[in-house]
Short mmCIF file of C-alpha atoms in Angstrom, two decimals:
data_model
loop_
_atom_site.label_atom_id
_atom_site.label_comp_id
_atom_site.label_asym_id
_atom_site.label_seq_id
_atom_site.Cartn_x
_atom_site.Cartn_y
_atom_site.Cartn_z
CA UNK A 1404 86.61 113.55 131.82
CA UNK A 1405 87.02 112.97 127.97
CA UNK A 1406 89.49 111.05 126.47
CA UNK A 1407 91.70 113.68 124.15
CA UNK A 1408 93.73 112.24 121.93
CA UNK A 1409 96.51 114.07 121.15
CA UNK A 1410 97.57 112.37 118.22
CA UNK A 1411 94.76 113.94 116.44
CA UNK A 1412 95.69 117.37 116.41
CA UNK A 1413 92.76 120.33 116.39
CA UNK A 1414 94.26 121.32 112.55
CA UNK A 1415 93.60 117.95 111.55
CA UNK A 1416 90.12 117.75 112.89
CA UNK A 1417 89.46 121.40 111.22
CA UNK A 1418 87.97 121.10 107.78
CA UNK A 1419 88.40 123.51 104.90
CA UNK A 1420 85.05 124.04 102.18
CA UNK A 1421 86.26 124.76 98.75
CA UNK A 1422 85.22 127.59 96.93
CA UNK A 1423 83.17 128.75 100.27
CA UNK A 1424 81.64 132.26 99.29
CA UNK A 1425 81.11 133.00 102.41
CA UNK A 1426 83.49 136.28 102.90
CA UNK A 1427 82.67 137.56 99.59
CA UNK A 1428 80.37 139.73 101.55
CA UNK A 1429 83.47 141.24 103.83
CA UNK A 1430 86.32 139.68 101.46
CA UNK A 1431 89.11 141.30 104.14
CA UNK A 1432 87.61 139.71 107.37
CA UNK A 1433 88.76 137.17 109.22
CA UNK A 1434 86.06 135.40 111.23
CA UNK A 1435 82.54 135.21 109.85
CA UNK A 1436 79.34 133.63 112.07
CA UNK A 1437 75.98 133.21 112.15
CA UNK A 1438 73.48 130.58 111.45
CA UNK A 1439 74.41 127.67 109.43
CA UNK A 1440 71.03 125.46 109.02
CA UNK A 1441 67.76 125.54 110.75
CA UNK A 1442 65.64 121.86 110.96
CA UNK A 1443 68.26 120.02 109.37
CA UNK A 1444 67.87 122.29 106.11
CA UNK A 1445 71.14 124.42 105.26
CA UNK A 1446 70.89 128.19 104.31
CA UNK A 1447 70.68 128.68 100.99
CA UNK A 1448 74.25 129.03 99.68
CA UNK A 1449 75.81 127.32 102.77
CA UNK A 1450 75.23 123.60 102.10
CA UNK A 1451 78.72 122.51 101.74
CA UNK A 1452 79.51 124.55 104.69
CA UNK A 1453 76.85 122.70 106.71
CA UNK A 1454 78.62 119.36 104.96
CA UNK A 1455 81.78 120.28 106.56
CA UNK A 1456 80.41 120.86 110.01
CA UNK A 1457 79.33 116.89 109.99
CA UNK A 1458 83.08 116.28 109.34
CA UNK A 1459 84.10 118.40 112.32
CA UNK A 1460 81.64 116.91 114.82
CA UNK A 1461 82.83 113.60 113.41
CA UNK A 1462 86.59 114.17 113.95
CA UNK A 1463 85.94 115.70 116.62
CA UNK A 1464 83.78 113.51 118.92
CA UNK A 1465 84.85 110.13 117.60
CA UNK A 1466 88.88 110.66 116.97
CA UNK A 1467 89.85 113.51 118.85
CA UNK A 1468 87.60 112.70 121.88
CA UNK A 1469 86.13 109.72 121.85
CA UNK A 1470 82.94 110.98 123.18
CA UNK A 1471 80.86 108.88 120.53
CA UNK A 1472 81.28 105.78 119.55
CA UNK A 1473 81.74 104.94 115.54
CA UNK A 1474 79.04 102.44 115.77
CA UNK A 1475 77.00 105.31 117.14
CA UNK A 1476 77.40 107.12 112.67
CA UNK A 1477 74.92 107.62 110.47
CA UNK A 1478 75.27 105.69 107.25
CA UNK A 1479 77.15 108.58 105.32
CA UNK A 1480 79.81 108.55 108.55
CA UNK A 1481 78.40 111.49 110.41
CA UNK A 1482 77.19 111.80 113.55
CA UNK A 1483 74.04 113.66 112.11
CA UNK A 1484 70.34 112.67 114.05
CA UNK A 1485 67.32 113.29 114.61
CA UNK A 1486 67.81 116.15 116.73
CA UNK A 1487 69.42 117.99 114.08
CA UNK A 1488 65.78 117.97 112.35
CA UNK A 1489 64.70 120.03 115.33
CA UNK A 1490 67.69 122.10 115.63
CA UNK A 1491 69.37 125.56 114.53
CA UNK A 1492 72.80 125.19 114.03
CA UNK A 1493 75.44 127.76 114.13
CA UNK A 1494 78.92 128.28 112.96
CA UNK A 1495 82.26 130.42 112.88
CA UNK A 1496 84.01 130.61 110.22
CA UNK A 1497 87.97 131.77 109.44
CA UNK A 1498 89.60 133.11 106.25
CA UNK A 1499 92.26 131.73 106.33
CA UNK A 1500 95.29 130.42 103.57
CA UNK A 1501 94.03 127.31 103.15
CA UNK A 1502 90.93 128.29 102.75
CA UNK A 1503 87.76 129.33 104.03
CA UNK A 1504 87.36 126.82 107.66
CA UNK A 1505 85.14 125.47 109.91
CA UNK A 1506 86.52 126.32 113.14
CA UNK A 1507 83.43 126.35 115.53
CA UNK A 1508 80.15 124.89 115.61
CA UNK A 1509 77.08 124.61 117.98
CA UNK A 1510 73.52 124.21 117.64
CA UNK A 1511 70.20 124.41 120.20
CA UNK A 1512 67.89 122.09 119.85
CA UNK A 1513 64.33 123.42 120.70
CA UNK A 1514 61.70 120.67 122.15
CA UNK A 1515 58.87 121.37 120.76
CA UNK A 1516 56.19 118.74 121.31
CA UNK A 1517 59.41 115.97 122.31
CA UNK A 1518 61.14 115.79 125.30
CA UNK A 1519 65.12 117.01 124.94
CA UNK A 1520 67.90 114.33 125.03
CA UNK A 1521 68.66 116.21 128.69
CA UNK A 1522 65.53 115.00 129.98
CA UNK A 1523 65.70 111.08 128.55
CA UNK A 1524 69.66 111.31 130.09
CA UNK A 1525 68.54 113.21 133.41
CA UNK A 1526 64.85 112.41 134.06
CA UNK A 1527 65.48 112.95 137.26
CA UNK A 1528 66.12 116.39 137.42
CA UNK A 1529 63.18 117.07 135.69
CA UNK A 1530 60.34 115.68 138.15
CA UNK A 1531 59.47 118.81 139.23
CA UNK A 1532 60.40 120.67 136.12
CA UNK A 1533 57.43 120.98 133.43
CA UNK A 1534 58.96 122.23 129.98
CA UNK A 1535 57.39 124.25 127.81
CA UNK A 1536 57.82 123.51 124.10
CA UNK A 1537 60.04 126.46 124.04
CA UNK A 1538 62.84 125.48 125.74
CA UNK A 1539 66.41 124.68 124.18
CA UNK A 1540 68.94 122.50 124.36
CA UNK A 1541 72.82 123.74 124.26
CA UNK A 1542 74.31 120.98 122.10
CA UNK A 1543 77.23 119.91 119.89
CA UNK A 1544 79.68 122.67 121.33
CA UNK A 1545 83.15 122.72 119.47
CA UNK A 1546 85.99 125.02 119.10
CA UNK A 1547 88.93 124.17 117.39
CA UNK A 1548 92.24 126.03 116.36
CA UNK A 1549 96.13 125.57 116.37
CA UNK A 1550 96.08 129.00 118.81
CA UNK A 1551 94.61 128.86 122.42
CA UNK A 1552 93.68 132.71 122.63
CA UNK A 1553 91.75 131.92 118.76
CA UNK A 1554 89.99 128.75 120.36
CA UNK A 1555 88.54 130.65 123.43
CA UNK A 1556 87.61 133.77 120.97
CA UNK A 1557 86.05 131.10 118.68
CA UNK A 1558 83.81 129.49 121.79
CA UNK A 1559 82.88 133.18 123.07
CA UNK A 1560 81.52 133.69 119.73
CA UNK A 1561 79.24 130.57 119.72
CA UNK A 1562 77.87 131.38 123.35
CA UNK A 1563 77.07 135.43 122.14
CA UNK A 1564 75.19 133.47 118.69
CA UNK A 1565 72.91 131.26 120.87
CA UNK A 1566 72.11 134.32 123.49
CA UNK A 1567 71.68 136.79 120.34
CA UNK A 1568 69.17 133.74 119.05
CA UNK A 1569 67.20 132.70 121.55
CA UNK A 1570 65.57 136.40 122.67
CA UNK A 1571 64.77 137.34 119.45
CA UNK A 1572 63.06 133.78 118.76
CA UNK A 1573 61.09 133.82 121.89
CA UNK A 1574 63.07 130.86 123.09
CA UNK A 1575 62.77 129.93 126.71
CA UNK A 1576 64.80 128.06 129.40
CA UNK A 1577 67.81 126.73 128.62
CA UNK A 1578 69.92 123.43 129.41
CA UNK A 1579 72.99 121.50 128.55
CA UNK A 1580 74.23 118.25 129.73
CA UNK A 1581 78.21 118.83 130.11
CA UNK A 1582 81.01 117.09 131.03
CA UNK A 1583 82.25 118.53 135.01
CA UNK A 1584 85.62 119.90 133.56
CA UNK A 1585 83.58 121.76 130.97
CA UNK A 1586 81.41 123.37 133.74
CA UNK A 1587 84.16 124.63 135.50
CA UNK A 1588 85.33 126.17 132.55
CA UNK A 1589 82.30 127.45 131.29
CA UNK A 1590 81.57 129.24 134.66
CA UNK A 1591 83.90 131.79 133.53
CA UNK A 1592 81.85 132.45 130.24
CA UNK A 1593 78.00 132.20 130.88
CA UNK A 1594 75.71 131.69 134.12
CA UNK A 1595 74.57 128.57 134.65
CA UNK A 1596 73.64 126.20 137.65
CA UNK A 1597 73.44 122.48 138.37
CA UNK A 1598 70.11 121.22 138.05
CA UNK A 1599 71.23 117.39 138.89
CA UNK A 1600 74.13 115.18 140.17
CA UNK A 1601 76.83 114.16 137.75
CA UNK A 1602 76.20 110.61 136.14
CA UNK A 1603 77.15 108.39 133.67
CA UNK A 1604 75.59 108.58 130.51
CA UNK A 1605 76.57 106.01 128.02
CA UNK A 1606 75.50 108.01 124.85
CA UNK A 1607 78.29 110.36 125.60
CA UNK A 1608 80.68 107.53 126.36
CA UNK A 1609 81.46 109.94 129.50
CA UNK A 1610 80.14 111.18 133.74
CA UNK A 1611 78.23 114.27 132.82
CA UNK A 1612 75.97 117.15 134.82
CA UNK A 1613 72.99 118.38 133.33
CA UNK A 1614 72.89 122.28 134.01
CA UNK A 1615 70.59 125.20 133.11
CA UNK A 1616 71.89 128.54 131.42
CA UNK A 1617 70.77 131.87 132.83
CA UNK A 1618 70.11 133.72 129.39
CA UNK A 1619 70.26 137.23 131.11
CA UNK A 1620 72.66 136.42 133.68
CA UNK A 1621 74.93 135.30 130.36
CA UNK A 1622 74.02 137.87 128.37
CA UNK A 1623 75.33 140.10 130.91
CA UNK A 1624 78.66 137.83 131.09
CA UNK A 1625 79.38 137.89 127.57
CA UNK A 1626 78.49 141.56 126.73
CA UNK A 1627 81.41 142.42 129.69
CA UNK A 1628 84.25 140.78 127.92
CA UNK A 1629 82.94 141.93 124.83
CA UNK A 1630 79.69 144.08 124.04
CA UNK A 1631 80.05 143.67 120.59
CA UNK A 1632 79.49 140.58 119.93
CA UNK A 1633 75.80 139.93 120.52
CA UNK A 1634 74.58 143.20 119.30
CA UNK A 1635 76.56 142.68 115.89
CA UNK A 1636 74.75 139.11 115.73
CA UNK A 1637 71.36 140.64 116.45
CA UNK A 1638 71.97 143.19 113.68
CA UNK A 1639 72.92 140.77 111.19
CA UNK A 1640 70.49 138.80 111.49
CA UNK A 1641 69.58 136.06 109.99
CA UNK A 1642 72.51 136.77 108.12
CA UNK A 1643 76.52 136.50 108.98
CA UNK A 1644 78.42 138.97 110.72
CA UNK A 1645 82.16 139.77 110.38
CA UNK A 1646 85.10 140.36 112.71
CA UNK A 1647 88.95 141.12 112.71
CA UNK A 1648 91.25 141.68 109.73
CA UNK A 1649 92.97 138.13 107.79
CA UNK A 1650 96.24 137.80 106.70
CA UNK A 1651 96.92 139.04 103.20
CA UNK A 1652 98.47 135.82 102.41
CA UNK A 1653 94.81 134.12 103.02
CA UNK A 1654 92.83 136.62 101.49
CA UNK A 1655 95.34 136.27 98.15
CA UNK A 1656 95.25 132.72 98.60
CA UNK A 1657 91.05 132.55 98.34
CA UNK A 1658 90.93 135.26 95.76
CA UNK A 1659 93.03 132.90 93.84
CA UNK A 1660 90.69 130.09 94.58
CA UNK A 1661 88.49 131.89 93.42
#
């Protein structure tokens, strides 16, 4: 199990992107999502939003969690690499008085003509498991906020983007290499099953479980908490789509900004 540091607290790990336009679409909404960069490139008008989401994987993995190593950085002190160039990457977004922040982020990283970092960490469970170049990778799962009931929302949301995503891209099977707490937890979100015992993988500074994700099974999961969720994705798409109400102290306080 990871290492959580509790002296870094999840509103210190959260970072805010000045003069984000994002909710200038839906200035009254409180959580926007969708996708955030696709091969490494940003959407156009979100590049200091993708920015920030280096800071929060940073902050995340290597203070809060201690699930990468520092030396493990990229030059600019991100954990950005070279699957990121083969990646989409999604985020969710929140209005709030500080500003606009980064408050989830996940991306899948599609294999194309190169093996997934699940297979290099788990080759075993993949002897009798050809991959097509169209299978994903879950990857760089976070959810942060200073309220439990907004961090669970926040990490629903990120599961219905990836389901609403990979259908409409053609996208096939699906696998993530978790941490055993994190599988127990996630059992109560998506379908998935154990594809390999749990090991040791030094990358991840952690024991982990490589697992595969039942898109319809999931699909099916998500949609009965909330059958919103991926259908409003799917209809914004590629574009954001917008949830809830904010405060009217944060919507002042970014029209301000503004």
């Amino acid at each position: 199990m990871s290492h959580i540091d509790r002296s870094v607290s999840n509103h210190e790990v959260i970072p805010v992107v000045p003069r984000s336009t994002v909710f200038d679409a839906s200035p009254e909404a409180r959580l926007s999502a969708g996708i955030l960069a696709i091969d490494g490139k940003a959407v156009d008008g979100l590049e200091d939003e993708y920015a920030a989401h280096f800071q929060l994987r940073r902050r995340v993995y290597v203070d809060q969690t201690a699930q990468l190593a520092a030396d493990d950085l990229d030059e600019d002190g991100t954990d950005r690499d070279q699957d990121d160039g083969r990646s989409v990457t999604f985020a969710v977004f929140e209005q709030a008085e500080s500003g606009v922040r980064i408050v989830g982020v996940s991306r899948l990283i599609i294999r194309g003509d190169q093996p997934l970092p699940i297979e290099e960490f788990c080759a075993d469970a993949f002897t009798s498991i050809p991959l097509l170049d169209s299978a994903v990778e879950v990857s760089r799962v976070i959810a942060r906020h200073e309220k439990a009931a907004f961090q669970d929302l926040i990490q629903w949301q990120l599961f219905a983007l990836m389901l609403a995503y990979i259908p409409l891209h053609g996208l096939g099977r699906t696998f993530a290499i978790i941490e055993p707490w994190l599988e127990r937890h996630l059992r109560s979100i998506i379908a998935l099953e154990r594809i390999g015992d749990v090991r040791y993988v030094a990358h991840y500074l952690d024991y982990n479980v490589p697992v595969e994700i039942d898109i319809p099974e999931s699909t099916v999961c998500v949609n009965a908490r909330n059958d919103s969720f991926i259908s409003a994705f799917q209809a914004a798409h590629p574009g954001l789509a917008y949830f809830g109400r904010a405060p009217r102290r944060a919507v002042e306080a970014i029209r301000a900004e503004a």
